[in-house]
Amino acid sequence: MKNKVLGSLAIAGVLAVSASAQAHIAAVAPTAIAGKTLIVELGVGHGCEGADTYAITVDIPKGMTSVRPMESDFGKTSLTYDAVDTALVTSVTWQKDEADALPKDTNYYKIAFRAKLPAAPFTSIYYKVHQVCRAADATLSYAEWVALPGETGEPAATQALVPDHLPGWNKFTVPADVPDLSLYFKDALIVWRGSDAYSFNDATVELIKGTQGVNLLSADGVKANDEIWVRY
């Protein structure tokens, strides 16, 4: 059945594409490879009620190590370290010089740091972000992007951790229930569990529905210890 559906995809020229809802402060890449050292980028979509973003502090998620920030439009960085493990970075702050503050909120900013991500595929990590804005009269205002799922307030930036994979077929055993397949497989062509198939791409979903003997795998249909095949 896999080959039948994939053959239809090749004829139709359909590719799965990534799509992500942009929060006001969000991870530029919605997914990252678990256990790898990668560059994490966060996009700052806007300032505070018309005031330009002046400083950003990012709390480093637990399990993330080897943090090395990159300079940006905000200039140099300052780091906070764990009180016990003095080599462990717990937060990074980017702050502009006063002379570089803009008179109003006009710019999109990107901040980045390199780090080793937790080796925990099919989970998500959350970056709590503290934003300081500066108005033209030097008045400061603040926004806290720290709410986790189920909490009230402005949401923390999130990134889903996916297992390392290669182009083509990849076999995984899911370690725990996956509540939302779209978090982890937006860039996958198709996901199979037995005779059930899932895709984030609407055109691929229609091909799955039209293939005899194949059932559509619901978004919350993968459970702990399920064996799945994923085509990238």
Protein backbone atom coordinates (compact mmCIF):
# COMPACT_ATOMS: atom_id res chain seq x y z
CA MET A 1 0.00 0.00 0.00
CA LYS A 2 2.92 2.35 0.72
CA ASN A 3 4.16 2.10 -2.86
CA LYS A 4 0.66 2.59 -4.29
CA VAL A 5 0.12 5.86 -2.43
CA LEU A 6 3.67 7.07 -3.08
CA GLY A 7 3.27 6.33 -6.76
CA SER A 8 0.20 8.53 -6.85
CA LEU A 9 2.18 11.25 -5.11
CA ALA A 10 4.93 11.09 -7.69
CA ILE A 11 2.44 11.36 -10.54
CA ALA A 12 0.67 14.27 -8.91
CA GLY A 13 3.93 15.97 -8.00
CA VAL A 14 2.72 16.52 -4.44
CA LEU A 15 5.22 17.32 -1.72
CA ALA A 16 4.53 17.81 1.93
CA VAL A 17 5.22 21.36 3.02
CA SER A 18 5.85 22.93 6.38
CA ALA A 19 3.43 25.45 7.77
CA SER A 20 3.61 27.02 11.18
CA ALA A 21 1.60 29.57 13.02
CA GLN A 22 3.83 32.44 14.03
CA ALA A 23 3.51 33.58 17.60
CA HIS A 24 4.74 37.09 18.44
CA ILE A 25 8.00 35.54 19.67
CA ALA A 26 8.48 32.13 18.11
CA ALA A 27 11.09 29.59 17.10
CA VAL A 28 11.91 30.25 13.44
CA ALA A 29 12.07 26.47 12.84
CA PRO A 30 9.07 24.70 14.42
CA THR A 31 11.06 21.46 14.79
CA ALA A 32 14.64 20.57 15.77
CA ILE A 33 16.55 17.29 15.83
CA ALA A 34 16.76 15.79 19.32
CA GLY A 35 20.23 15.27 20.76
CA LYS A 36 21.98 17.36 18.10
CA THR A 37 23.97 20.56 18.41
CA LEU A 38 22.06 23.10 16.35
CA ILE A 39 21.54 26.84 15.98
CA VAL A 40 18.28 27.89 17.61
CA GLU A 41 16.71 31.02 16.15
CA LEU A 42 13.88 33.00 17.72
CA GLY A 43 11.96 35.65 15.82
CA VAL A 44 10.72 38.78 17.62
CA GLY A 45 7.64 39.80 15.68
CA HIS A 46 6.92 43.14 17.32
CA GLY A 47 7.64 45.40 20.25
CA CYS A 48 5.29 46.59 23.00
CA GLU A 49 2.34 48.77 22.01
CA GLY A 50 4.32 50.81 19.53
CA ALA A 51 7.63 50.84 21.42
CA ASP A 52 10.75 49.26 19.93
CA THR A 53 12.23 46.08 21.42
CA TYR A 54 15.20 47.11 23.55
CA ALA A 55 16.25 43.87 25.25
CA ILE A 56 15.42 40.17 25.14
CA THR A 57 16.20 37.54 27.78
CA VAL A 58 15.72 33.86 26.92
CA ASP A 59 15.57 31.24 29.68
CA ILE A 60 17.44 28.15 28.50
CA PRO A 61 15.28 25.00 28.80
CA LYS A 62 16.45 22.25 31.13
CA GLY A 63 18.45 19.57 29.37
CA MET A 64 19.93 22.03 26.85
CA THR A 65 23.70 22.36 27.16
CA SER A 66 26.74 23.88 25.42
CA VAL A 67 24.94 27.19 24.90
CA ARG A 68 26.89 29.75 22.87
CA PRO A 69 24.91 32.85 21.89
CA MET A 70 25.38 34.80 18.67
CA GLU A 71 25.51 38.58 18.49
CA SER A 72 22.68 40.28 16.62
CA ASP A 73 21.15 43.70 15.99
CA PHE A 74 21.04 43.97 19.78
CA GLY A 75 24.83 43.83 19.96
CA LYS A 76 26.76 41.88 22.57
CA THR A 77 25.21 39.32 24.90
CA SER A 78 25.33 38.61 28.63
CA LEU A 79 24.91 35.18 30.19
CA THR A 80 23.57 33.89 33.50
CA TYR A 81 24.96 30.65 34.92
CA ASP A 82 23.62 27.98 37.26
CA ALA A 83 24.59 28.55 40.89
CA VAL A 84 25.82 24.96 41.32
CA ASP A 85 27.04 24.01 37.85
CA THR A 86 28.82 27.22 36.97
CA ALA A 87 29.43 26.07 33.38
CA LEU A 88 25.71 25.66 32.69
CA VAL A 89 24.05 28.66 31.02
CA THR A 90 20.53 29.30 32.37
CA SER A 91 19.66 32.45 30.42
CA VAL A 92 20.97 34.75 27.71
CA THR A 93 20.23 38.47 27.37
CA TRP A 94 20.54 40.58 24.25
CA GLN A 95 20.34 44.35 24.83
CA LYS A 96 20.80 47.31 22.52
CA ASP A 97 22.82 50.39 23.27
CA GLU A 98 20.50 53.31 23.97
CA ALA A 99 21.75 55.02 20.82
CA ASP A 100 20.52 52.07 18.74
CA ALA A 101 16.96 52.09 20.11
CA LEU A 102 14.45 53.00 17.40
CA PRO A 103 11.84 55.73 17.98
CA LYS A 104 8.98 53.29 17.40
CA ASP A 105 8.14 49.65 16.73
CA THR A 106 9.05 49.11 13.08
CA ASN A 107 11.50 46.19 12.94
CA TYR A 108 11.46 42.41 13.03
CA TYR A 109 14.39 40.92 14.94
CA LYS A 110 16.05 37.53 15.04
CA ILE A 111 18.20 36.24 17.89
CA ALA A 112 20.16 33.00 17.82
CA PHE A 113 22.35 30.71 19.88
CA ARG A 114 24.03 27.37 19.33
CA ALA A 115 23.24 24.60 21.80
CA LYS A 116 22.99 20.85 22.22
CA LEU A 117 19.33 19.88 22.44
CA PRO A 118 17.94 17.24 24.81
CA ALA A 119 17.96 13.69 23.44
CA ALA A 120 14.18 13.38 23.83
CA PRO A 121 12.45 12.92 20.45
CA PHE A 122 8.67 13.33 20.26
CA THR A 123 8.68 15.90 23.05
CA SER A 124 8.67 19.70 22.95
CA ILE A 125 10.92 22.29 24.52
CA TYR A 126 9.78 25.75 25.59
CA TYR A 127 11.79 28.96 25.56
CA LYS A 128 10.50 31.46 28.11
CA VAL A 129 11.24 34.94 26.77
CA HIS A 130 11.28 38.26 28.66
CA GLN A 131 10.94 41.31 26.41
CA VAL A 132 11.83 44.89 27.32
CA CYS A 133 10.73 47.74 25.04
CA ARG A 134 11.85 51.36 25.00
CA ALA A 135 9.70 54.25 23.77
CA ALA A 136 11.04 57.42 22.18
CA ASP A 137 10.82 59.21 25.56
CA ALA A 138 12.93 56.41 27.15
CA THR A 139 9.95 54.88 28.97
CA LEU A 140 10.39 51.13 29.38
CA SER A 141 7.63 48.53 29.06
CA TYR A 142 7.66 44.77 29.44
CA ALA A 143 6.13 41.62 27.98
CA GLU A 144 6.46 38.12 29.41
CA TRP A 145 6.25 35.23 26.91
CA VAL A 146 6.35 32.45 29.47
CA ALA A 147 3.02 30.57 29.50
CA LEU A 148 3.24 26.82 28.96
CA PRO A 149 0.42 24.78 27.37
CA GLY A 150 -2.67 24.96 29.58
CA GLU A 151 -1.49 28.13 31.31
CA THR A 152 -2.87 31.63 30.79
CA GLY A 153 -0.76 34.46 29.48
CA GLU A 154 1.48 35.03 26.49
CA PRO A 155 2.83 31.69 25.22
CA ALA A 156 6.47 30.68 25.47
CA ALA A 157 8.20 29.95 22.18
CA THR A 158 8.05 26.24 21.44
CA GLN A 159 10.02 23.80 19.35
CA ALA A 160 9.14 20.15 18.76
CA LEU A 161 12.02 17.67 18.99
CA VAL A 162 12.08 15.09 16.20
CA PRO A 163 14.32 12.04 15.82
CA ASP A 164 17.33 12.23 13.56
CA HIS A 165 16.36 11.05 10.06
CA LEU A 166 17.54 10.72 6.48
CA PRO A 167 15.76 11.38 3.17
CA GLY A 168 13.62 8.36 2.29
CA TRP A 169 12.12 5.82 4.67
CA ASN A 170 12.83 5.96 8.42
CA LYS A 171 11.56 3.52 11.05
CA PHE A 172 10.79 4.73 14.59
CA THR A 173 9.30 3.26 17.75
CA VAL A 174 7.29 5.97 19.47
CA PRO A 175 8.36 6.24 23.16
CA ALA A 176 5.12 7.81 24.40
CA ASP A 177 1.68 8.83 23.17
CA VAL A 178 1.96 11.58 20.56
CA PRO A 179 -1.00 13.95 21.10
CA ASP A 180 -0.57 15.85 17.84
CA LEU A 181 1.21 14.36 14.82
CA SER A 182 1.31 17.72 13.08
CA LEU A 183 3.86 18.93 15.64
CA TYR A 184 6.44 16.39 14.50
CA PHE A 185 5.65 15.47 10.91
CA LYS A 186 4.86 18.68 9.03
CA ASP A 187 7.89 18.15 6.80
CA ALA A 188 7.27 14.42 6.24
CA LEU A 189 5.78 13.17 3.00
CA ILE A 190 3.77 10.45 4.74
CA VAL A 191 3.60 8.49 8.02
CA TRP A 192 2.55 4.83 8.17
CA ARG A 193 1.42 2.62 11.03
CA GLY A 194 0.37 -0.73 9.65
CA SER A 195 -2.25 0.03 6.99
CA ASP A 196 -2.96 3.48 8.46
CA ALA A 197 -1.38 6.58 6.95
CA TYR A 198 -1.07 10.25 7.94
CA SER A 199 0.11 13.39 6.19
CA PHE A 200 0.06 17.07 7.07
CA ASN A 201 -0.45 17.89 3.39
CA ASP A 202 -4.12 18.14 2.37
CA ALA A 203 -3.50 16.79 -1.16
CA THR A 204 -1.74 13.74 0.27
CA VAL A 205 -4.64 13.20 2.67
CA GLU A 206 -7.02 13.04 -0.31
CA LEU A 207 -4.80 10.42 -1.95
CA ILE A 208 -4.80 8.37 1.26
CA LYS A 209 -8.59 8.54 1.45
CA GLY A 210 -8.87 7.40 -2.15
CA THR A 211 -6.58 4.37 -1.78
CA GLN A 212 -8.35 1.06 -1.16
CA GLY A 213 -7.18 -0.79 1.94
CA VAL A 214 -5.60 2.28 3.52
CA ASN A 215 -7.15 4.04 6.50
CA LEU A 216 -6.52 7.63 7.45
CA LEU A 217 -4.49 7.77 10.64
CA SER A 218 -6.02 10.40 12.90
CA ALA A 219 -3.78 13.14 14.24
CA ASP A 220 -3.87 11.64 17.75
CA GLY A 221 -3.65 8.01 16.64
CA VAL A 222 -0.03 7.16 17.51
CA LYS A 223 0.45 5.58 20.91
CA ALA A 224 3.41 4.60 23.05
CA ASN A 225 5.46 1.73 21.56
CA ASP A 226 3.78 2.02 18.15
CA GLU A 227 6.14 1.26 15.27
CA ILE A 228 5.88 3.79 12.46
CA TRP A 229 7.50 4.31 9.07
CA VAL A 230 8.09 7.89 7.97
CA ARG A 231 9.03 9.02 4.46
CA TYR A 232 10.92 12.32 4.15
